Amino acid sequence: MGSSVRELAEKTPTGRDRYIDLLRVASLGTVVVGHWLMAAVTVGDDGRTEVGNLLAVVPELQLLTWVLQIMPVFFFVGGFSHALSYRSLSRKAEAGASVYSVFLRARLQRLLRPTMVFIGVWGLAALVVQLLGQGGALLDVTLRLVAQPLWFIGIYLAMVAFTPLLLGLHERYGWGAFGGLVLAAGAVDVARFAFGVPYVEFLNFAFVWLAVHQLGFLRADGRLRMPAALAVTGLAGAAALVAFGPYPLSMVGMPGERVSNMAPPTFALLCHGMWLVGAVELLRGPAVRWLARPRVWRGVVAANGVSMTAFLWHLTAMLGVYGALIAADVRLPEPATAQWWTQVPLRMAAAVVVTGLLVAAFRRFEKPGAVREPGGTSGAASGPAAAVGVVLCLFGVLGLSMVGFGGLLEGRTAMVVAVRMTAPVAVGMALAGWLLVERAGSPSLPGSARRTG
């Protein structure tokens, strides 16, 4: 791996925006560390294992989410990358070619392949556990929790699917397209909190995240010229909404809260995203100079090659560490006590090691494959098939994030939009959708194969 990383780093085009690659790795890495830190596992006198949230134990720490809830930065980076990728494919396409299907496959193969492996491994493990009549303690909690990060995969799928439409609106209206999404997100919250319109809040899964994604389009065109103004506006807006509105302080979901800023997203979270995007743009200058160092850039290249695999398996690693501690009869102290904080570095170091082992086992599925440039007319009908594939994947992974792998054969259900999902149905939809995307994006006519990064 070392030599290939060195070669990739040395072959980096001079025009590549290295800062975007750093932001992609840093945002996922921050989420991973945040999850490890927030998990508060306790074992009661009755032997029952519970996973709580450190932010609920120490509410004062919720202010840290204004820096550490950095997922909007990843979606901002996605908008930047999607704009460049779709435009590049469009320039190379022949008349009648299905640019959309090839774009979907090019953008999603490094996302969906490791995700499908993750779903397959955990689905098989859950089935074996249930058939053997095993479970209890931490295992049941693990089967439920490890699937939760899949919500991010689902949202990202939607962003990729909407890229051509929203990129067209961006090219026509510029900041106006972003402003329209902001107004729509605000209107949803007004309808939700002022008028009590039922279910309207779920529209902000689209409006909030797509607005942040739209900022990536603006960045790709060099139109984020006043990041300080964006950061100040977003920070002031979020602070005012939390201080005077119905919004909680935490920018991540908290157990038992009547309103969450995350699920579904609120206008306060959109302001938070604006603040973060402005802030990271202000740091661009010194970061670019730092990335000019060969050793630093090689580290970013190496991390980018395994970032999605690490993200998918990091909760497995963390819960595995806790499971080993419980099996070894190591006492788990009460969260936020002095002894608990003393154990944090050791638990995190162990989680890093276990995640590294899991990455070594599964990283090969994150390697990009060959994608043919769109050419000829035979792929013209594959666009609708690719769109159907994305929809199936979207519902499948979102359903799994809500249902989990526990009780795989018991018919546990959850509502995803208007569809009632079970774990087996979710797995089937995700797999079928992935196969459709893979097939739709593989035109059979001769074309110049390339590697996607």
Short mmCIF file of C-alpha atoms in Angstrom, two decimals:
data_model
loop_
_atom_site.label_atom_id
_atom_site.label_comp_id
_atom_site.label_asym_id
_atom_site.label_seq_id
_atom_site.Cartn_x
_atom_site.Cartn_y
_atom_site.Cartn_z
CA MET A 1 0.00 0.00 0.00
CA GLY A 2 2.86 2.38 0.84
CA SER A 3 4.32 2.40 -2.68
CA SER A 4 0.91 2.80 -4.36
CA VAL A 5 0.05 5.72 -2.08
CA ARG A 6 3.39 7.35 -2.89
CA GLU A 7 2.78 6.90 -6.60
CA LEU A 8 -0.74 8.32 -6.39
CA ALA A 9 0.50 11.29 -4.39
CA GLU A 10 3.29 12.00 -6.87
CA LYS A 11 0.89 11.76 -9.83
CA THR A 12 -1.57 14.25 -8.34
CA PRO A 13 -2.52 16.79 -11.05
CA THR A 14 -1.28 20.28 -10.30
CA GLY A 15 -4.81 21.67 -10.63
CA ARG A 16 -6.38 19.30 -8.08
CA ASP A 17 -7.96 20.98 -5.07
CA ARG A 18 -6.15 19.13 -2.30
CA TYR A 19 -8.04 21.00 0.40
CA ILE A 20 -11.28 19.32 -0.70
CA ASP A 21 -9.64 15.92 -0.18
CA LEU A 22 -8.51 16.98 3.29
CA LEU A 23 -12.01 18.15 4.19
CA ARG A 24 -13.50 14.84 3.07
CA VAL A 25 -11.15 12.86 5.32
CA ALA A 26 -11.32 15.31 8.24
CA SER A 27 -15.13 15.41 8.28
CA LEU A 28 -15.52 11.62 8.37
CA GLY A 29 -12.69 11.32 10.89
CA THR A 30 -14.32 13.87 13.18
CA VAL A 31 -17.61 11.96 13.07
CA VAL A 32 -15.82 8.72 13.97
CA VAL A 33 -13.98 10.26 16.94
CA GLY A 34 -17.18 11.98 18.05
CA HIS A 35 -19.10 8.70 18.08
CA TRP A 36 -16.35 6.99 20.05
CA LEU A 37 -16.27 9.79 22.60
CA MET A 38 -20.04 10.17 23.02
CA ALA A 39 -20.75 6.48 23.59
CA ALA A 40 -21.39 5.86 27.28
CA VAL A 41 -21.71 2.11 27.87
CA THR A 42 -22.85 0.95 31.29
CA VAL A 43 -23.70 -2.42 32.82
CA GLY A 44 -26.42 -2.39 35.45
CA ASP A 45 -26.61 -4.53 38.57
CA ASP A 46 -28.98 -6.83 36.68
CA GLY A 47 -26.32 -7.38 34.01
CA ARG A 48 -28.19 -5.37 31.39
CA THR A 49 -25.98 -3.38 29.03
CA GLU A 50 -27.05 0.08 27.91
CA VAL A 51 -25.43 2.54 25.53
CA GLY A 52 -26.10 6.13 26.51
CA ASN A 53 -24.89 9.48 25.25
CA LEU A 54 -22.22 11.49 27.04
CA LEU A 55 -23.91 14.71 25.91
CA ALA A 56 -27.02 13.72 27.85
CA VAL A 57 -24.95 13.04 30.96
CA VAL A 58 -23.05 16.33 30.68
CA PRO A 59 -25.38 18.77 28.83
CA GLU A 60 -22.74 21.52 28.92
CA LEU A 61 -20.74 19.54 26.37
CA GLN A 62 -23.52 19.92 23.80
CA LEU A 63 -21.97 23.21 22.74
CA LEU A 64 -19.08 21.16 21.29
CA THR A 65 -21.45 19.87 18.62
CA TRP A 66 -21.30 23.34 17.04
CA VAL A 67 -17.77 22.40 15.99
CA LEU A 68 -17.79 18.60 15.98
CA GLN A 69 -21.08 18.06 14.09
CA ILE A 70 -19.17 18.41 10.89
CA MET A 71 -21.23 16.23 8.53
CA PRO A 72 -22.44 19.33 6.61
CA VAL A 73 -18.84 19.81 5.47
CA PHE A 74 -18.85 16.35 3.89
CA PHE A 75 -22.01 17.17 1.94
CA PHE A 76 -20.48 20.50 0.89
CA VAL A 77 -17.43 18.61 -0.40
CA GLY A 78 -19.80 16.25 -2.20
CA GLY A 79 -21.43 19.13 -4.05
CA PHE A 80 -18.04 20.38 -5.22
CA SER A 81 -16.96 16.93 -6.44
CA HIS A 82 -20.28 16.10 -8.06
CA ALA A 83 -20.29 19.32 -10.08
CA LEU A 84 -16.81 18.66 -11.46
CA SER A 85 -17.55 15.00 -12.20
CA TYR A 86 -20.88 15.57 -13.97
CA ARG A 87 -19.51 18.41 -16.09
CA SER A 88 -16.49 16.34 -17.07
CA LEU A 89 -18.64 13.41 -18.18
CA SER A 90 -21.03 15.74 -20.03
CA ARG A 91 -18.15 17.26 -22.03
CA LYS A 92 -16.93 13.82 -23.09
CA ALA A 93 -20.37 12.34 -23.88
CA GLU A 94 -21.53 11.56 -27.39
CA ALA A 95 -25.01 12.45 -28.58
CA GLY A 96 -27.67 10.21 -27.03
CA ALA A 97 -25.37 8.78 -24.37
CA SER A 98 -26.70 8.24 -20.85
CA VAL A 99 -24.44 10.59 -18.93
CA TYR A 100 -26.67 10.26 -15.88
CA SER A 101 -26.25 6.50 -15.48
CA VAL A 102 -22.48 6.63 -15.94
CA PHE A 103 -22.27 9.54 -13.50
CA LEU A 104 -24.22 7.58 -10.89
CA ARG A 105 -22.00 4.55 -11.19
CA ALA A 106 -18.81 6.62 -11.18
CA ARG A 107 -19.85 8.49 -8.03
CA LEU A 108 -21.45 5.60 -6.17
CA GLN A 109 -19.29 2.54 -6.74
CA ARG A 110 -16.82 3.44 -3.97
CA LEU A 111 -19.76 4.18 -1.71
CA LEU A 112 -22.04 1.23 -2.42
CA ARG A 113 -19.55 -1.62 -2.74
CA PRO A 114 -18.16 -1.36 0.82
CA THR A 115 -21.68 -0.59 2.07
CA MET A 116 -23.12 -3.74 0.51
CA VAL A 117 -20.30 -5.81 1.99
CA PHE A 118 -21.00 -4.27 5.40
CA ILE A 119 -24.72 -5.04 5.08
CA GLY A 120 -23.99 -8.58 3.91
CA VAL A 121 -21.57 -9.39 6.72
CA TRP A 122 -23.77 -7.97 9.48
CA GLY A 123 -26.93 -9.43 7.96
CA LEU A 124 -25.37 -12.90 7.91
CA ALA A 125 -24.05 -12.47 11.46
CA ALA A 126 -27.47 -11.36 12.72
CA LEU A 127 -29.13 -14.33 11.04
CA VAL A 128 -26.68 -16.78 12.59
CA VAL A 129 -27.12 -15.19 16.03
CA GLN A 130 -30.89 -15.50 15.83
CA LEU A 131 -30.91 -19.06 14.49
CA LEU A 132 -28.56 -20.14 17.27
CA GLY A 133 -30.71 -18.43 19.87
CA GLN A 134 -27.84 -16.27 21.05
CA GLY A 135 -27.88 -12.61 22.03
CA GLY A 136 -28.39 -10.61 25.14
CA ALA A 137 -26.22 -7.98 26.81
CA LEU A 138 -24.14 -5.94 24.40
CA LEU A 139 -24.81 -8.09 21.33
CA ASP A 140 -28.44 -7.02 21.01
CA VAL A 141 -27.44 -3.37 21.36
CA THR A 142 -24.71 -3.82 18.76
CA LEU A 143 -27.07 -5.36 16.19
CA ARG A 144 -29.26 -2.29 16.54
CA LEU A 145 -26.59 0.42 16.65
CA VAL A 146 -24.10 -0.61 13.95
CA ALA A 147 -26.64 0.15 11.22
CA GLN A 148 -27.37 3.71 12.36
CA PRO A 149 -24.59 5.42 10.33
CA LEU A 150 -26.27 4.14 7.17
CA TRP A 151 -28.60 7.18 7.27
CA PHE A 152 -25.65 9.16 5.93
CA ILE A 153 -25.31 6.79 2.97
CA GLY A 154 -28.99 7.24 2.15
CA ILE A 155 -28.84 11.03 2.21
CA TYR A 156 -25.71 11.03 0.09
CA LEU A 157 -27.39 8.78 -2.47
CA ALA A 158 -30.18 11.34 -2.80
CA MET A 159 -27.66 14.13 -3.33
CA VAL A 160 -25.95 12.25 -6.14
CA ALA A 161 -29.32 11.47 -7.74
CA PHE A 162 -30.42 15.13 -7.68
CA THR A 163 -27.10 16.52 -8.92
CA PRO A 164 -28.04 17.02 -12.61
CA LEU A 165 -31.30 18.80 -11.75
CA LEU A 166 -29.85 21.05 -9.06
CA LEU A 167 -26.67 21.72 -11.01
CA GLY A 168 -28.87 22.97 -13.84
CA LEU A 169 -30.71 25.28 -11.42
CA HIS A 170 -27.37 26.47 -10.07
CA GLU A 171 -26.05 27.27 -13.54
CA ARG A 172 -29.18 29.27 -14.29
CA TYR A 173 -29.78 31.04 -10.97
CA GLY A 174 -26.50 30.79 -9.01
CA TRP A 175 -26.99 31.98 -5.45
CA GLY A 176 -30.72 32.17 -6.18
CA ALA A 177 -30.95 28.35 -6.30
CA PHE A 178 -29.31 28.13 -2.88
CA GLY A 179 -31.58 30.89 -1.60
CA GLY A 180 -34.65 29.04 -2.83
CA LEU A 181 -33.68 25.94 -0.86
CA VAL A 182 -33.00 28.07 2.23
CA LEU A 183 -36.43 29.67 1.96
CA ALA A 184 -38.05 26.27 1.47
CA ALA A 185 -36.31 24.91 4.60
CA GLY A 186 -37.45 27.93 6.59
CA ALA A 187 -41.02 27.57 5.34
CA VAL A 188 -41.06 23.92 6.42
CA ASP A 189 -40.07 24.87 9.98
CA VAL A 190 -42.69 27.63 10.08
CA ALA A 191 -45.35 25.17 8.97
CA ARG A 192 -44.09 22.64 11.52
CA PHE A 193 -43.70 24.81 14.61
CA ALA A 194 -46.13 27.68 14.00
CA PHE A 195 -49.01 25.80 12.40
CA GLY A 196 -48.44 22.20 13.46
CA VAL A 197 -48.67 20.78 9.94
CA PRO A 198 -48.13 17.02 10.34
CA TYR A 199 -45.23 15.27 8.61
CA VAL A 200 -44.09 18.44 6.81
CA GLU A 201 -40.80 18.36 8.75
CA PHE A 202 -39.58 15.38 6.72
CA LEU A 203 -39.26 17.62 3.65
CA ASN A 204 -36.22 19.15 5.31
CA PHE A 205 -34.29 15.95 4.81
CA ALA A 206 -34.15 17.24 1.24
CA PHE A 207 -34.16 21.03 1.58
CA VAL A 208 -31.55 21.34 4.34
CA TRP A 209 -29.00 18.87 3.03
CA LEU A 210 -29.44 19.87 -0.61
CA ALA A 211 -28.90 23.52 0.34
CA VAL A 212 -25.55 22.61 1.90
CA HIS A 213 -24.79 20.51 -1.19
CA GLN A 214 -25.58 23.56 -3.33
CA LEU A 215 -22.84 25.50 -1.54
CA GLY A 216 -20.44 22.95 -3.02
CA PHE A 217 -21.60 23.94 -6.52
CA LEU A 218 -20.90 27.57 -5.68
CA ARG A 219 -17.46 26.62 -4.41
CA ALA A 220 -16.74 24.70 -7.63
CA ASP A 221 -17.45 27.88 -9.63
CA GLY A 222 -15.36 30.08 -7.32
CA ARG A 223 -18.42 32.00 -6.10
CA LEU A 224 -17.87 31.64 -2.33
CA ARG A 225 -16.00 34.92 -2.21
CA MET A 226 -17.02 36.08 1.28
CA PRO A 227 -16.71 33.05 3.56
CA ALA A 228 -16.51 35.27 6.66
CA ALA A 229 -19.94 36.72 5.90
CA LEU A 230 -21.34 33.21 5.37
CA ALA A 231 -19.83 31.99 8.65
CA VAL A 232 -21.06 34.98 10.68
CA THR A 233 -24.54 34.81 9.17
CA GLY A 234 -24.84 31.10 9.84
CA LEU A 235 -23.47 31.30 13.39
CA ALA A 236 -25.65 34.27 14.31
CA GLY A 237 -28.72 32.61 12.79
CA ALA A 238 -28.16 29.32 14.62
CA ALA A 239 -27.52 31.12 17.92
CA ALA A 240 -30.68 33.21 17.58
CA LEU A 241 -32.83 30.21 16.68
CA VAL A 242 -31.56 28.21 19.65
CA ALA A 243 -31.88 31.17 22.05
CA PHE A 244 -35.34 32.32 21.02
CA GLY A 245 -36.90 29.43 19.10
CA PRO A 246 -37.94 25.84 19.72
CA TYR A 247 -34.54 24.45 18.73
CA PRO A 248 -32.26 22.48 21.10
CA LEU A 249 -28.65 23.41 21.75
CA SER A 250 -27.21 20.15 20.45
CA MET A 251 -26.62 19.83 16.72
CA VAL A 252 -26.85 16.05 17.02
CA GLY A 253 -29.87 14.04 18.11
CA MET A 254 -30.31 13.55 21.85
CA PRO A 255 -32.26 10.70 23.49
CA GLY A 256 -35.66 11.75 24.78
CA GLU A 257 -35.69 15.21 23.21
CA ARG A 258 -39.01 16.39 21.77
CA VAL A 259 -37.22 18.24 18.95
CA SER A 260 -33.99 17.12 17.29
CA ASN A 261 -31.93 19.32 15.00
CA MET A 262 -30.85 16.24 13.06
CA ALA A 263 -33.79 13.91 12.48
CA PRO A 264 -35.41 15.52 10.67
CA PRO A 265 -33.00 18.40 10.01
CA THR A 266 -34.08 21.87 11.11
CA PHE A 267 -33.42 25.37 9.85
CA ALA A 268 -31.02 25.73 12.80
CA LEU A 269 -28.94 22.86 11.38
CA LEU A 270 -28.89 24.60 8.00
CA CYS A 271 -27.52 27.74 9.67
CA HIS A 272 -24.98 25.53 11.41
CA GLY A 273 -23.95 24.14 8.03
CA MET A 274 -23.49 27.64 6.64
CA TRP A 275 -21.31 28.55 9.63
CA LEU A 276 -19.13 25.48 9.15
CA VAL A 277 -18.71 25.94 5.40
CA GLY A 278 -17.70 29.57 5.90
CA ALA A 279 -15.29 28.57 8.67
CA VAL A 280 -13.50 25.87 6.69
CA GLU A 281 -13.18 28.21 3.71
CA LEU A 282 -11.46 30.75 5.96
CA LEU A 283 -8.90 28.08 6.86
CA ARG A 284 -8.13 27.29 3.23
CA GLY A 285 -4.94 29.37 2.92
CA PRO A 286 -2.88 27.83 5.73
CA ALA A 287 -4.28 24.36 4.98
CA VAL A 288 -3.18 24.52 1.33
CA ARG A 289 0.35 25.49 2.40
CA TRP A 290 0.38 22.57 4.84
CA LEU A 291 -0.83 20.15 2.17
CA ALA A 292 2.06 21.16 -0.09
CA ARG A 293 4.32 19.03 2.14
CA PRO A 294 4.76 15.62 0.44
CA ARG A 295 4.42 13.61 3.65
CA VAL A 296 1.21 15.38 4.64
CA TRP A 297 -0.33 14.89 1.21
CA ARG A 298 0.58 11.20 1.19
CA GLY A 299 -1.25 10.83 4.49
CA VAL A 300 -4.37 12.46 3.03
CA VAL A 301 -4.21 10.22 -0.06
CA ALA A 302 -3.87 7.11 2.10
CA ALA A 303 -6.75 8.13 4.36
CA ASN A 304 -9.01 8.92 1.40
CA GLY A 305 -8.49 5.41 0.09
CA VAL A 306 -10.03 3.79 3.18
CA SER A 307 -12.22 6.53 4.67
CA MET A 308 -15.59 5.00 3.78
CA THR A 309 -14.57 1.56 5.02
CA ALA A 310 -13.40 3.04 8.32
CA PHE A 311 -16.63 5.01 8.66
CA LEU A 312 -18.80 1.94 8.09
CA TRP A 313 -16.96 -0.25 10.60
CA HIS A 314 -16.00 2.23 13.34
CA LEU A 315 -19.04 1.50 15.53
CA THR A 316 -18.38 -2.22 15.15
CA ALA A 317 -14.86 -1.62 16.43
CA MET A 318 -15.97 0.54 19.35
CA LEU A 319 -18.67 -1.87 20.50
CA GLY A 320 -16.24 -4.74 20.03
CA VAL A 321 -13.81 -3.04 22.43
CA TYR A 322 -16.57 -2.61 25.01
CA GLY A 323 -17.59 -6.24 24.51
CA ALA A 324 -14.02 -7.38 25.17
CA LEU A 325 -13.87 -5.27 28.34
CA ILE A 326 -17.16 -6.73 29.60
CA ALA A 327 -16.04 -10.28 28.74
CA ALA A 328 -12.80 -9.67 30.65
CA ASP A 329 -14.87 -8.50 33.63
CA VAL A 330 -13.33 -5.03 33.51
CA ARG A 331 -15.45 -2.60 35.50
CA LEU A 332 -16.97 0.14 33.38
CA PRO A 333 -17.15 3.33 35.47
CA GLU A 334 -20.06 5.72 35.41
CA PRO A 335 -19.88 8.09 32.40
CA ALA A 336 -18.18 11.46 32.90
CA THR A 337 -16.53 10.48 36.17
CA ALA A 338 -12.78 10.93 36.63
CA GLN A 339 -12.18 7.22 36.15
CA TRP A 340 -14.28 7.21 32.99
CA TRP A 341 -12.26 10.06 31.48
CA THR A 342 -9.04 8.24 32.42
CA GLN A 343 -10.16 5.24 30.38
CA VAL A 344 -11.12 7.29 27.31
CA PRO A 345 -7.63 7.40 25.69
CA LEU A 346 -7.19 3.66 26.20
CA ARG A 347 -10.60 2.80 24.76
CA MET A 348 -10.03 5.07 21.77
CA ALA A 349 -6.59 3.62 21.11
CA ALA A 350 -8.10 0.13 21.19
CA ALA A 351 -10.90 1.24 18.84
CA VAL A 352 -8.29 2.63 16.42
CA VAL A 353 -6.48 -0.71 16.39
CA VAL A 354 -9.66 -2.74 15.83
CA THR A 355 -10.84 -0.33 13.12
CA GLY A 356 -7.44 -0.73 11.45
CA LEU A 357 -7.85 -4.50 11.43
CA LEU A 358 -11.34 -4.22 9.95
CA VAL A 359 -10.09 -1.78 7.31
CA ALA A 360 -7.30 -4.21 6.40
CA ALA A 361 -9.91 -6.95 5.96
CA PHE A 362 -12.41 -4.95 3.89
CA ARG A 363 -10.52 -2.08 2.24
CA ARG A 364 -10.23 -3.87 -1.12
CA PHE A 365 -13.97 -3.35 -1.66
CA GLU A 366 -13.46 0.42 -1.61
CA LYS A 367 -11.04 0.37 -4.53
CA PRO A 368 -12.49 2.14 -7.58
CA GLY A 369 -13.25 0.08 -10.63
CA ALA A 370 -13.11 0.88 -14.29
CA VAL A 371 -15.90 3.12 -15.58
CA ARG A 372 -16.43 3.66 -19.28
CA GLU A 373 -17.03 7.12 -20.57
CA PRO A 374 -20.56 7.64 -21.92
CA GLY A 375 -20.59 6.87 -25.59
CA GLY A 376 -23.04 5.70 -28.23
CA THR A 377 -26.80 5.51 -27.96
CA SER A 378 -27.27 2.07 -26.44
CA GLY A 379 -27.04 3.51 -22.93
CA ALA A 380 -29.76 6.08 -23.49
CA ALA A 381 -32.41 3.94 -21.83
CA SER A 382 -30.22 3.12 -18.83
CA GLY A 383 -30.81 6.49 -17.14
CA PRO A 384 -34.27 5.53 -15.77
CA ALA A 385 -32.92 2.16 -14.62
CA ALA A 386 -30.11 3.89 -12.77
CA ALA A 387 -32.59 6.29 -11.15
CA VAL A 388 -34.74 3.36 -10.00
CA GLY A 389 -31.61 1.72 -8.62
CA VAL A 390 -30.74 4.78 -6.56
CA VAL A 391 -34.28 4.98 -5.16
CA LEU A 392 -34.16 1.32 -4.12
CA CYS A 393 -30.74 1.78 -2.49
CA LEU A 394 -31.97 4.93 -0.76
CA PHE A 395 -34.98 3.22 0.82
CA GLY A 396 -32.97 0.11 1.63
CA VAL A 397 -30.14 1.75 3.53
CA LEU A 398 -32.40 4.27 5.27
CA GLY A 399 -34.67 1.42 6.32
CA LEU A 400 -31.75 -0.52 7.76
CA SER A 401 -30.48 2.54 9.63
CA MET A 402 -33.86 2.72 11.39
CA VAL A 403 -34.63 -0.99 11.85
CA GLY A 404 -31.14 -2.35 12.52
CA PHE A 405 -30.06 -5.97 12.22
CA GLY A 406 -31.51 -7.19 15.51
CA GLY A 407 -34.40 -9.66 15.34
CA LEU A 408 -33.86 -10.15 11.62
CA LEU A 409 -36.63 -12.75 11.32
CA GLU A 410 -39.10 -11.14 13.70
CA GLY A 411 -40.55 -8.61 11.28
CA ARG A 412 -39.47 -5.49 13.19
CA THR A 413 -40.62 -2.50 11.13
CA ALA A 414 -40.00 1.21 10.67
CA MET A 415 -41.58 3.84 8.44
CA VAL A 416 -39.37 5.35 5.73
CA VAL A 417 -41.38 8.20 4.22
CA ALA A 418 -44.62 6.27 3.46
CA VAL A 419 -43.09 2.79 3.16
CA ARG A 420 -43.09 0.32 6.04
CA MET A 421 -39.75 -1.47 6.06
CA THR A 422 -38.39 -4.64 7.63
CA ALA A 423 -34.73 -5.61 7.70
CA PRO A 424 -35.03 -8.39 5.05
CA VAL A 425 -36.96 -6.07 2.72
CA ALA A 426 -34.40 -3.29 3.28
CA VAL A 427 -31.50 -5.62 2.48
CA GLY A 428 -33.26 -6.84 -0.67
CA MET A 429 -34.03 -3.32 -1.88
CA ALA A 430 -30.47 -2.12 -1.28
CA LEU A 431 -28.97 -5.10 -3.13
CA ALA A 432 -31.38 -4.83 -6.07
CA GLY A 433 -30.75 -1.10 -6.36
CA TRP A 434 -27.00 -1.53 -6.30
CA LEU A 435 -27.15 -4.12 -9.09
CA LEU A 436 -29.30 -1.78 -11.19
CA VAL A 437 -26.85 1.11 -10.75
CA GLU A 438 -23.88 -1.11 -11.58
CA ARG A 439 -25.53 -2.49 -14.71
CA ALA A 440 -26.94 0.82 -15.92
CA GLY A 441 -23.57 2.50 -15.69
CA SER A 442 -21.74 -0.11 -17.75
CA PRO A 443 -22.33 0.57 -21.47
CA SER A 444 -21.21 -2.25 -23.71
CA LEU A 445 -20.03 -0.17 -26.67
CA PRO A 446 -16.30 0.47 -26.97
CA GLY A 447 -15.07 3.45 -25.03
CA SER A 448 -12.00 4.60 -23.19
CA ALA A 449 -11.97 2.95 -19.78
CA ARG A 450 -10.67 4.99 -16.90
CA ARG A 451 -10.25 4.66 -13.18
CA THR A 452 -12.42 6.69 -10.88
CA GLY A 453 -11.02 8.15 -7.70
#
